Amino acid sequence: MSIETTAANEVTVLAQLSGMLRELLEEYGLDVEDTGEITMDTTFHDDLELESVDLVALSGQLREHYGDRVNFATFIAERDLDEIIALTVGELVRYIVGSLRATA
């Protein structure tokens, strides 16, 4: 797979993930406009102010959207607490793209 295809996949997955995150934030009554643009550098904890319970909800959305091809629990289990707190949207996007490519 070329770098261009990977970049295009990352753009697509970022857009999909941003939509899921905005939906999640709205469900919790948080002002989506306060978060600004969700980018690859956006952090789940500091920028979006999501807690571990929110990541569980996100896991459900990922499973609903991508099926068993993306295992968020495995992705999180490989990280220690500090890494989870510092987790960026880009890290998850790259994991999703890699998972989708591996199961294609």
mmCIF file with all atom_site columns, C-alpha atoms in Angstrom:
data_model
loop_
_atom_site.group_PDB
_atom_site.id
_atom_site.type_symbol
_atom_site.label_atom_id
_atom_site.label_alt_id
_atom_site.label_comp_id
_atom_site.label_asym_id
_atom_site.label_entity_id
_atom_site.label_seq_id
_atom_site.pdbx_PDB_ins_code
_atom_site.Cartn_x
_atom_site.Cartn_y
_atom_site.Cartn_z
_atom_site.occupancy
_atom_site.B_iso_or_equiv
_atom_site.pdbx_formal_charge
_atom_site.auth_seq_id
_atom_site.auth_comp_id
_atom_site.auth_asym_id
_atom_site.auth_atom_id
_atom_site.pdbx_PDB_model_num
ATOM 1   C CA . MET A 1 1   ? 0.000   0.000  0.000  1.00 0.00 ? 1   MET A CA 1
ATOM 2   C CA . SER A 1 2   ? 1.429   3.356  -0.971 1.00 0.00 ? 2   SER A CA 1
ATOM 3   C CA . ILE A 1 3   ? 2.052   6.246  1.377  1.00 0.00 ? 3   ILE A CA 1
ATOM 4   C CA . GLU A 1 4   ? -0.603  8.248  -0.487 1.00 0.00 ? 4   GLU A CA 1
ATOM 5   C CA . THR A 1 5   ? -3.193  5.496  0.061  1.00 0.00 ? 5   THR A CA 1
ATOM 6   C CA . THR A 1 6   ? -2.279  5.270  3.745  1.00 0.00 ? 6   THR A CA 1
ATOM 7   C CA . ALA A 1 7   ? -2.571  9.053  4.100  1.00 0.00 ? 7   ALA A CA 1
ATOM 8   C CA . ALA A 1 8   ? -5.965  8.990  2.364  1.00 0.00 ? 8   ALA A CA 1
ATOM 9   C CA . ASN A 1 9   ? -7.092  6.203  4.677  1.00 0.00 ? 9   ASN A CA 1
ATOM 10  C CA . GLU A 1 10  ? -5.934  8.221  7.690  1.00 0.00 ? 10  GLU A CA 1
ATOM 11  C CA . VAL A 1 11  ? -7.914  11.247 6.480  1.00 0.00 ? 11  VAL A CA 1
ATOM 12  C CA . THR A 1 12  ? -11.028 9.086  6.043  1.00 0.00 ? 12  THR A CA 1
ATOM 13  C CA . VAL A 1 13  ? -10.651 7.389  9.425  1.00 0.00 ? 13  VAL A CA 1
ATOM 14  C CA . LEU A 1 14  ? -9.918  10.740 11.125 1.00 0.00 ? 14  LEU A CA 1
ATOM 15  C CA . ALA A 1 15  ? -13.165 12.121 9.700  1.00 0.00 ? 15  ALA A CA 1
ATOM 16  C CA . GLN A 1 16  ? -15.110 9.054  10.852 1.00 0.00 ? 16  GLN A CA 1
ATOM 17  C CA . LEU A 1 17  ? -13.519 9.090  14.307 1.00 0.00 ? 17  LEU A CA 1
ATOM 18  C CA . SER A 1 18  ? -14.108 12.847 14.661 1.00 0.00 ? 18  SER A CA 1
ATOM 19  C CA . GLY A 1 19  ? -17.790 12.262 13.971 1.00 0.00 ? 19  GLY A CA 1
ATOM 20  C CA . MET A 1 20  ? -17.942 9.542  16.613 1.00 0.00 ? 20  MET A CA 1
ATOM 21  C CA . LEU A 1 21  ? -16.167 11.752 19.142 1.00 0.00 ? 21  LEU A CA 1
ATOM 22  C CA . ARG A 1 22  ? -18.467 14.701 18.485 1.00 0.00 ? 22  ARG A CA 1
ATOM 23  C CA . GLU A 1 23  ? -21.476 12.410 18.901 1.00 0.00 ? 23  GLU A CA 1
ATOM 24  C CA . LEU A 1 24  ? -20.035 11.099 22.170 1.00 0.00 ? 24  LEU A CA 1
ATOM 25  C CA . LEU A 1 25  ? -19.374 14.613 23.461 1.00 0.00 ? 25  LEU A CA 1
ATOM 26  C CA . GLU A 1 26  ? -22.918 15.677 22.567 1.00 0.00 ? 26  GLU A CA 1
ATOM 27  C CA . GLU A 1 27  ? -24.358 12.652 24.399 1.00 0.00 ? 27  GLU A CA 1
ATOM 28  C CA . TYR A 1 28  ? -22.573 13.813 27.547 1.00 0.00 ? 28  TYR A CA 1
ATOM 29  C CA . GLY A 1 29  ? -23.923 17.321 27.090 1.00 0.00 ? 29  GLY A CA 1
ATOM 30  C CA . LEU A 1 30  ? -20.497 18.792 26.419 1.00 0.00 ? 30  LEU A CA 1
ATOM 31  C CA . ASP A 1 31  ? -20.200 21.758 24.089 1.00 0.00 ? 31  ASP A CA 1
ATOM 32  C CA . VAL A 1 32  ? -18.703 20.327 20.916 1.00 0.00 ? 32  VAL A CA 1
ATOM 33  C CA . GLU A 1 33  ? -17.736 23.814 19.738 1.00 0.00 ? 33  GLU A CA 1
ATOM 34  C CA . ASP A 1 34  ? -15.412 24.190 22.748 1.00 0.00 ? 34  ASP A CA 1
ATOM 35  C CA . THR A 1 35  ? -13.257 21.301 21.499 1.00 0.00 ? 35  THR A CA 1
ATOM 36  C CA . GLY A 1 36  ? -12.377 23.013 18.233 1.00 0.00 ? 36  GLY A CA 1
ATOM 37  C CA . GLU A 1 37  ? -11.167 20.983 15.294 1.00 0.00 ? 37  GLU A CA 1
ATOM 38  C CA . ILE A 1 38  ? -10.274 17.393 16.075 1.00 0.00 ? 38  ILE A CA 1
ATOM 39  C CA . THR A 1 39  ? -6.862  16.669 14.550 1.00 0.00 ? 39  THR A CA 1
ATOM 40  C CA . MET A 1 40  ? -4.286  13.898 14.693 1.00 0.00 ? 40  MET A CA 1
ATOM 41  C CA . ASP A 1 41  ? -2.628  15.769 17.596 1.00 0.00 ? 41  ASP A CA 1
ATOM 42  C CA . THR A 1 42  ? -5.815  16.131 19.660 1.00 0.00 ? 42  THR A CA 1
ATOM 43  C CA . THR A 1 43  ? -5.538  14.290 22.968 1.00 0.00 ? 43  THR A CA 1
ATOM 44  C CA . PHE A 1 44  ? -8.460  12.396 24.423 1.00 0.00 ? 44  PHE A CA 1
ATOM 45  C CA . HIS A 1 45  ? -7.760  13.473 27.998 1.00 0.00 ? 45  HIS A CA 1
ATOM 46  C CA . ASP A 1 46  ? -6.434  17.040 27.880 1.00 0.00 ? 46  ASP A CA 1
ATOM 47  C CA . ASP A 1 47  ? -8.126  18.386 24.745 1.00 0.00 ? 47  ASP A CA 1
ATOM 48  C CA . LEU A 1 48  ? -11.417 16.460 24.709 1.00 0.00 ? 48  LEU A CA 1
ATOM 49  C CA . GLU A 1 49  ? -11.547 15.911 28.483 1.00 0.00 ? 49  GLU A CA 1
ATOM 50  C CA . LEU A 1 50  ? -12.639 12.293 28.053 1.00 0.00 ? 50  LEU A CA 1
ATOM 51  C CA . GLU A 1 51  ? -12.298 9.894  30.976 1.00 0.00 ? 51  GLU A CA 1
ATOM 52  C CA . SER A 1 52  ? -11.847 6.119  30.937 1.00 0.00 ? 52  SER A CA 1
ATOM 53  C CA . VAL A 1 53  ? -15.607 5.527  30.967 1.00 0.00 ? 53  VAL A CA 1
ATOM 54  C CA . ASP A 1 54  ? -15.860 7.679  27.838 1.00 0.00 ? 54  ASP A CA 1
ATOM 55  C CA . LEU A 1 55  ? -13.267 5.499  26.137 1.00 0.00 ? 55  LEU A CA 1
ATOM 56  C CA . VAL A 1 56  ? -15.454 2.478  26.890 1.00 0.00 ? 56  VAL A CA 1
ATOM 57  C CA . ALA A 1 57  ? -18.327 4.217  25.109 1.00 0.00 ? 57  ALA A CA 1
ATOM 58  C CA . LEU A 1 58  ? -16.008 5.049  22.210 1.00 0.00 ? 58  LEU A CA 1
ATOM 59  C CA . SER A 1 59  ? -14.992 1.397  22.070 1.00 0.00 ? 59  SER A CA 1
ATOM 60  C CA . GLY A 1 60  ? -18.640 0.485  21.527 1.00 0.00 ? 60  GLY A CA 1
ATOM 61  C CA . GLN A 1 61  ? -18.953 3.009  18.707 1.00 0.00 ? 61  GLN A CA 1
ATOM 62  C CA . LEU A 1 62  ? -15.796 1.677  17.057 1.00 0.00 ? 62  LEU A CA 1
ATOM 63  C CA . ARG A 1 63  ? -17.097 -1.891 17.270 1.00 0.00 ? 63  ARG A CA 1
ATOM 64  C CA . GLU A 1 64  ? -20.444 -0.822 15.838 1.00 0.00 ? 64  GLU A CA 1
ATOM 65  C CA . HIS A 1 65  ? -18.771 0.999  12.940 1.00 0.00 ? 65  HIS A CA 1
ATOM 66  C CA . TYR A 1 66  ? -15.844 -1.319 12.128 1.00 0.00 ? 66  TYR A CA 1
ATOM 67  C CA . GLY A 1 67  ? -16.975 -4.640 13.619 1.00 0.00 ? 67  GLY A CA 1
ATOM 68  C CA . ASP A 1 68  ? -14.391 -7.042 15.007 1.00 0.00 ? 68  ASP A CA 1
ATOM 69  C CA . ARG A 1 69  ? -11.697 -5.700 12.694 1.00 0.00 ? 69  ARG A CA 1
ATOM 70  C CA . VAL A 1 70  ? -10.775 -3.000 15.235 1.00 0.00 ? 70  VAL A CA 1
ATOM 71  C CA . ASN A 1 71  ? -10.183 -4.230 18.790 1.00 0.00 ? 71  ASN A CA 1
ATOM 72  C CA . PHE A 1 72  ? -10.002 -1.118 20.954 1.00 0.00 ? 72  PHE A CA 1
ATOM 73  C CA . ALA A 1 73  ? -9.624  -3.160 24.154 1.00 0.00 ? 73  ALA A CA 1
ATOM 74  C CA . THR A 1 74  ? -6.424  -4.735 22.820 1.00 0.00 ? 74  THR A CA 1
ATOM 75  C CA . PHE A 1 75  ? -5.166  -1.336 21.685 1.00 0.00 ? 75  PHE A CA 1
ATOM 76  C CA . ILE A 1 76  ? -5.680  0.159  25.160 1.00 0.00 ? 76  ILE A CA 1
ATOM 77  C CA . ALA A 1 77  ? -4.413  -2.933 27.021 1.00 0.00 ? 77  ALA A CA 1
ATOM 78  C CA . GLU A 1 78  ? -0.991  -2.516 25.411 1.00 0.00 ? 78  GLU A CA 1
ATOM 79  C CA . ARG A 1 79  ? -0.539  0.891  27.093 1.00 0.00 ? 79  ARG A CA 1
ATOM 80  C CA . ASP A 1 80  ? 0.225   1.962  30.631 1.00 0.00 ? 80  ASP A CA 1
ATOM 81  C CA . LEU A 1 81  ? -1.795  4.653  32.417 1.00 0.00 ? 81  LEU A CA 1
ATOM 82  C CA . ASP A 1 82  ? 0.478   7.544  31.386 1.00 0.00 ? 82  ASP A CA 1
ATOM 83  C CA . GLU A 1 83  ? 0.287   6.461  27.740 1.00 0.00 ? 83  GLU A CA 1
ATOM 84  C CA . ILE A 1 84  ? -3.504  6.261  27.927 1.00 0.00 ? 84  ILE A CA 1
ATOM 85  C CA . ILE A 1 85  ? -3.694  9.741  29.435 1.00 0.00 ? 85  ILE A CA 1
ATOM 86  C CA . ALA A 1 86  ? -1.423  11.094 26.674 1.00 0.00 ? 86  ALA A CA 1
ATOM 87  C CA . LEU A 1 87  ? -3.226  9.165  23.887 1.00 0.00 ? 87  LEU A CA 1
ATOM 88  C CA . THR A 1 88  ? -3.837  11.188 20.747 1.00 0.00 ? 88  THR A CA 1
ATOM 89  C CA . VAL A 1 89  ? -6.504  10.815 18.110 1.00 0.00 ? 89  VAL A CA 1
ATOM 90  C CA . GLY A 1 90  ? -3.714  10.215 15.588 1.00 0.00 ? 90  GLY A CA 1
ATOM 91  C CA . GLU A 1 91  ? -2.453  7.155  17.474 1.00 0.00 ? 91  GLU A CA 1
ATOM 92  C CA . LEU A 1 92  ? -5.922  5.647  17.370 1.00 0.00 ? 92  LEU A CA 1
ATOM 93  C CA . VAL A 1 93  ? -6.388  6.604  13.706 1.00 0.00 ? 93  VAL A CA 1
ATOM 94  C CA . ARG A 1 94  ? -3.126  4.843  12.774 1.00 0.00 ? 94  ARG A CA 1
ATOM 95  C CA . TYR A 1 95  ? -4.171  1.774  14.783 1.00 0.00 ? 95  TYR A CA 1
ATOM 96  C CA . ILE A 1 96  ? -7.554  1.655  13.023 1.00 0.00 ? 96  ILE A CA 1
ATOM 97  C CA . VAL A 1 97  ? -5.976  2.027  9.582  1.00 0.00 ? 97  VAL A CA 1
ATOM 98  C CA . GLY A 1 98  ? -3.485  -0.736 10.401 1.00 0.00 ? 98  GLY A CA 1
ATOM 99  C CA . SER A 1 99  ? -6.229  -3.027 11.718 1.00 0.00 ? 99  SER A CA 1
ATOM 100 C CA . LEU A 1 100 ? -8.411  -2.458 8.680  1.00 0.00 ? 100 LEU A CA 1
ATOM 101 C CA . ARG A 1 101 ? -5.478  -3.084 6.349  1.00 0.00 ? 101 ARG A CA 1
ATOM 102 C CA . ALA A 1 102 ? -4.549  -6.295 8.200  1.00 0.00 ? 102 ALA A CA 1
ATOM 103 C CA . THR A 1 103 ? -8.089  -7.674 7.896  1.00 0.00 ? 103 THR A CA 1
ATOM 104 C CA . ALA A 1 104 ? -8.723  -6.549 4.290  1.00 0.00 ? 104 ALA A CA 1
#
